[in-house]
């Protein structure tokens, strides 16, 4: 990983789409600070489309899509995207799974929940579970813990043994049934909303992804412009595809550094 200062200005200038993780990328210690929120507005005002890409539940995405200065929100690790069209006052909701598949998945996840809590009693079902449609989120570091890495690995292993996909964020292990991840939905969003394909290097270089943890890895692997905020350093030993660049600041402060760089590069002649 290179420091963000090494990210070439001419490349920064060509970035029109920013996909950003939410927890510990935009937020710091669980809160969205004023600078990070202002950075979202500044990016949008500079003509850069920002999409939040998160493991957070559908219920949160509904709010974010409507009220935040973003082009849309991808939630539940890629199971859905919501976007609000201000001119027509329409909130559109798109899902990857058919409702029947979703129902079946929910049944299987309910069984897994019991198993996981029995095997790792210090873990808890995430507080935002009630607002989820597709996955089960097990909290290991938000309102409990942080639990030891071995417990986190055990949770992920139980999901995988049952045939589910498991992704570890900085606070939750999310498990789901279905062949999707953040990158699948990023591509669908770009194509459906902007008519933009990321099918070659030049096209992908119009976009940038920023995140902080292993559940961002598919996007780090996919985009040439992949940036981690400083917290990513704590996970690099578990990752085959770390981001190419890393910010000095962590969480929201790192995101602000990135936003400043992109905006400055755009306004330079
Ligand atoms: Mg995160």
PDB file of C-alpha atoms in Angstrom, residues 36-162:
ATOM      1  CA  UNK A  36     -16.837  13.846   6.975  1.00  0.00           C
ATOM      2  CA  UNK A  37     -20.438  14.819   6.358  1.00  0.00           C
ATOM      3  CA  UNK A  38     -19.331  18.135   4.848  1.00  0.00           C
ATOM      4  CA  UNK A  39     -16.894  16.232   2.623  1.00  0.00           C
ATOM      5  CA  UNK A  40     -19.857  14.319   1.149  1.00  0.00           C
ATOM      6  CA  UNK A  41     -21.539  17.607   0.276  1.00  0.00           C
ATOM      7  CA  UNK A  42     -18.350  19.055  -1.190  1.00  0.00           C
ATOM      8  CA  UNK A  43     -17.766  16.018  -3.395  1.00  0.00           C
ATOM      9  CA  UNK A  44     -21.336  16.182  -4.657  1.00  0.00           C
ATOM     10  CA  UNK A  45     -21.081  19.924  -5.277  1.00  0.00           C
ATOM     11  CA  UNK A  46     -17.823  19.333  -7.191  1.00  0.00           C
ATOM     12  CA  UNK A  47     -19.788  17.086  -9.567  1.00  0.00           C
ATOM     13  CA  UNK A  48     -18.578  13.770  -8.166  1.00  0.00           C
ATOM     14  CA  UNK A  49     -21.258  11.106  -7.665  1.00  0.00           C
ATOM     15  CA  UNK A  50     -21.008   9.474  -4.257  1.00  0.00           C
ATOM     16  CA  UNK A  51     -22.525   6.101  -3.440  1.00  0.00           C
ATOM     17  CA  UNK A  52     -22.424   4.636   0.063  1.00  0.00           C
ATOM     18  CA  UNK A  53     -21.679   0.894  -0.011  1.00  0.00           C
ATOM     19  CA  UNK A  54     -22.291  -0.777   3.310  1.00  0.00           C
ATOM     20  CA  UNK A  55     -23.188  -3.908   5.237  1.00  0.00           C
ATOM     21  CA  UNK A  56     -25.825  -1.852   7.057  1.00  0.00           C
ATOM     22  CA  UNK A  57     -29.501  -2.796   6.839  1.00  0.00           C
ATOM     23  CA  UNK A  58     -32.191  -1.873   4.352  1.00  0.00           C
ATOM     24  CA  UNK A  59     -33.873   0.339   6.956  1.00  0.00           C
ATOM     25  CA  UNK A  60     -30.789   2.541   7.235  1.00  0.00           C
ATOM     26  CA  UNK A  61     -30.373   2.725   3.444  1.00  0.00           C
ATOM     27  CA  UNK A  62     -33.908   4.007   3.120  1.00  0.00           C
ATOM     28  CA  UNK A  63     -33.017   7.005   5.282  1.00  0.00           C
ATOM     29  CA  UNK A  64     -29.572   7.616   3.788  1.00  0.00           C
ATOM     30  CA  UNK A  65     -30.805   7.511   0.196  1.00  0.00           C
ATOM     31  CA  UNK A  66     -33.439  10.113   0.910  1.00  0.00           C
ATOM     32  CA  UNK A  67     -31.599  12.570   3.134  1.00  0.00           C
ATOM     33  CA  UNK A  68     -27.873  12.402   2.408  1.00  0.00           C
ATOM     34  CA  UNK A  69     -26.089  14.139  -0.479  1.00  0.00           C
ATOM     35  CA  UNK A  70     -25.485  10.855  -2.324  1.00  0.00           C
ATOM     36  CA  UNK A  71     -26.430   9.341  -5.687  1.00  0.00           C
ATOM     37  CA  UNK A  72     -27.564   6.181  -3.916  1.00  0.00           C
ATOM     38  CA  UNK A  73     -26.900   3.625  -1.215  1.00  0.00           C
ATOM     39  CA  UNK A  74     -25.920  -0.019  -1.599  1.00  0.00           C
ATOM     40  CA  UNK A  75     -26.753  -1.959   1.561  1.00  0.00           C
ATOM     41  CA  UNK A  76     -26.584  -5.347   3.222  1.00  0.00           C
ATOM     42  CA  UNK A  77     -23.234  -6.029   1.524  1.00  0.00           C
ATOM     43  CA  UNK A  78     -24.682  -5.775  -1.956  1.00  0.00           C
ATOM     44  CA  UNK A  79     -28.142  -7.345  -1.575  1.00  0.00           C
ATOM     45  CA  UNK A  80     -29.883  -4.090  -2.464  1.00  0.00           C
ATOM     46  CA  UNK A  81     -29.591  -0.506  -3.599  1.00  0.00           C
ATOM     47  CA  UNK A  82     -31.876   2.407  -2.863  1.00  0.00           C
ATOM     48  CA  UNK A  83     -31.799   5.777  -4.568  1.00  0.00           C
ATOM     49  CA  UNK A  84     -33.916   8.853  -4.351  1.00  0.00           C
ATOM     50  CA  UNK A  85     -34.775  10.844  -7.457  1.00  0.00           C
ATOM     51  CA  UNK A  86     -35.265  14.384  -6.197  1.00  0.00           C
ATOM     52  CA  UNK A  87     -36.879  15.807  -9.342  1.00  0.00           C
ATOM     53  CA  UNK A  88     -39.595  13.144  -9.478  1.00  0.00           C
ATOM     54  CA  UNK A  89     -39.678  12.494  -5.710  1.00  0.00           C
ATOM     55  CA  UNK A  90     -39.321   8.744  -6.176  1.00  0.00           C
ATOM     56  CA  UNK A  91     -37.403   6.358  -3.984  1.00  0.00           C
ATOM     57  CA  UNK A  92     -36.438   3.306  -6.027  1.00  0.00           C
ATOM     58  CA  UNK A  93     -35.506   0.050  -4.349  1.00  0.00           C
ATOM     59  CA  UNK A  94     -33.643  -2.700  -6.192  1.00  0.00           C
ATOM     60  CA  UNK A  95     -32.870  -6.207  -4.928  1.00  0.00           C
ATOM     61  CA  UNK A  96     -30.731  -9.045  -6.232  1.00  0.00           C
ATOM     62  CA  UNK A  97     -32.749 -11.875  -4.706  1.00  0.00           C
ATOM     63  CA  UNK A  98     -36.294 -12.874  -5.577  1.00  0.00           C
ATOM     64  CA  UNK A  99     -38.679 -12.477  -2.576  1.00  0.00           C
ATOM     65  CA  UNK A 100     -39.043 -16.294  -2.374  1.00  0.00           C
ATOM     66  CA  UNK A 101     -35.275 -16.722  -2.161  1.00  0.00           C
ATOM     67  CA  UNK A 102     -35.175 -14.068   0.521  1.00  0.00           C
ATOM     68  CA  UNK A 103     -37.796 -15.878   2.611  1.00  0.00           C
ATOM     69  CA  UNK A 104     -35.980 -19.177   2.384  1.00  0.00           C
ATOM     70  CA  UNK A 105     -32.720 -17.476   3.355  1.00  0.00           C
ATOM     71  CA  UNK A 106     -34.340 -15.892   6.393  1.00  0.00           C
ATOM     72  CA  UNK A 107     -35.468 -19.303   7.653  1.00  0.00           C
ATOM     73  CA  UNK A 108     -31.992 -20.753   7.310  1.00  0.00           C
ATOM     74  CA  UNK A 109     -30.446 -17.721   8.976  1.00  0.00           C
ATOM     75  CA  UNK A 110     -32.798 -18.042  11.963  1.00  0.00           C
ATOM     76  CA  UNK A 111     -31.450 -21.559  12.555  1.00  0.00           C
ATOM     77  CA  UNK A 112     -27.864 -20.365  12.181  1.00  0.00           C
ATOM     78  CA  UNK A 113     -28.447 -17.580  14.675  1.00  0.00           C
ATOM     79  CA  UNK A 114     -29.150 -20.113  17.444  1.00  0.00           C
ATOM     80  CA  UNK A 115     -26.108 -22.179  16.517  1.00  0.00           C
ATOM     81  CA  UNK A 116     -23.733 -19.221  16.446  1.00  0.00           C
ATOM     82  CA  UNK A 117     -24.870 -17.740  19.753  1.00  0.00           C
ATOM     83  CA  UNK A 118     -24.481 -21.138  21.375  1.00  0.00           C
ATOM     84  CA  UNK A 119     -20.952 -21.585  20.008  1.00  0.00           C
ATOM     85  CA  UNK A 120     -19.823 -18.002  20.764  1.00  0.00           C
ATOM     86  CA  UNK A 121     -21.928 -16.844  23.737  1.00  0.00           C
ATOM     87  CA  UNK A 122     -20.114 -13.492  24.045  1.00  0.00           C
ATOM     88  CA  UNK A 123     -21.336 -12.467  20.593  1.00  0.00           C
ATOM     89  CA  UNK A 124     -24.737 -10.912  20.027  1.00  0.00           C
ATOM     90  CA  UNK A 125     -27.175 -10.405  17.205  1.00  0.00           C
ATOM     91  CA  UNK A 126     -26.464  -6.890  15.916  1.00  0.00           C
ATOM     92  CA  UNK A 127     -28.723  -4.130  17.212  1.00  0.00           C
ATOM     93  CA  UNK A 128     -29.724  -3.210  13.649  1.00  0.00           C
ATOM     94  CA  UNK A 129     -30.901  -6.756  12.773  1.00  0.00           C
ATOM     95  CA  UNK A 130     -34.597  -5.780  12.880  1.00  0.00           C
ATOM     96  CA  UNK A 131     -34.072  -3.534   9.842  1.00  0.00           C
ATOM     97  CA  UNK A 132     -32.347  -6.190   7.711  1.00  0.00           C
ATOM     98  CA  UNK A 133     -33.965  -8.104   4.855  1.00  0.00           C
ATOM     99  CA  UNK A 134     -31.296 -10.513   3.610  1.00  0.00           C
ATOM    100  CA  UNK A 135     -28.587 -11.260   6.117  1.00  0.00           C
ATOM    101  CA  UNK A 136     -27.796 -12.032   9.716  1.00  0.00           C
ATOM    102  CA  UNK A 137     -25.381  -9.653  11.419  1.00  0.00           C
ATOM    103  CA  UNK A 138     -23.484 -10.877  14.461  1.00  0.00           C
ATOM    104  CA  UNK A 139     -21.992  -8.121  16.573  1.00  0.00           C
ATOM    105  CA  UNK A 140     -18.455  -8.662  17.843  1.00  0.00           C
ATOM    106  CA  UNK A 141     -17.266  -5.082  18.328  1.00  0.00           C
ATOM    107  CA  UNK A 142     -20.128  -2.573  18.162  1.00  0.00           C
ATOM    108  CA  UNK A 143     -22.155  -2.967  21.365  1.00  0.00           C
ATOM    109  CA  UNK A 144     -20.096  -5.889  22.707  1.00  0.00           C
ATOM    110  CA  UNK A 145     -16.419  -6.838  22.766  1.00  0.00           C
ATOM    111  CA  UNK A 146     -14.276  -6.451  20.799  1.00  0.00           C
ATOM    112  CA  UNK A 147     -14.152 -10.231  20.872  1.00  0.00           C
ATOM    113  CA  UNK A 148     -10.917 -12.106  20.145  1.00  0.00           C
ATOM    114  CA  UNK A 149     -10.054 -12.803  16.504  1.00  0.00           C
ATOM    115  CA  UNK A 150     -10.583 -16.535  17.092  1.00  0.00           C
ATOM    116  CA  UNK A 151     -14.237 -15.923  18.023  1.00  0.00           C
ATOM    117  CA  UNK A 152     -14.740 -13.799  14.914  1.00  0.00           C
ATOM    118  CA  UNK A 153     -13.209 -16.551  12.785  1.00  0.00           C
ATOM    119  CA  UNK A 154     -15.429 -19.148  14.469  1.00  0.00           C
ATOM    120  CA  UNK A 155     -18.570 -17.131  13.634  1.00  0.00           C
ATOM    121  CA  UNK A 156     -17.522 -16.799   9.994  1.00  0.00           C
ATOM    122  CA  UNK A 157     -16.724 -20.511   9.880  1.00  0.00           C
ATOM    123  CA  UNK A 158     -20.197 -21.484  11.148  1.00  0.00           C
ATOM    124  CA  UNK A 159     -21.824 -19.381   8.428  1.00  0.00           C
ATOM    125  CA  UNK A 160     -19.618 -20.938   5.754  1.00  0.00           C
ATOM    126  CA  UNK A 161     -20.197 -24.491   7.004  1.00  0.00           C
ATOM    127  CA  UNK A 162     -23.920 -23.923   6.489  1.00  0.00           C
TER     128      UNK A 162
END
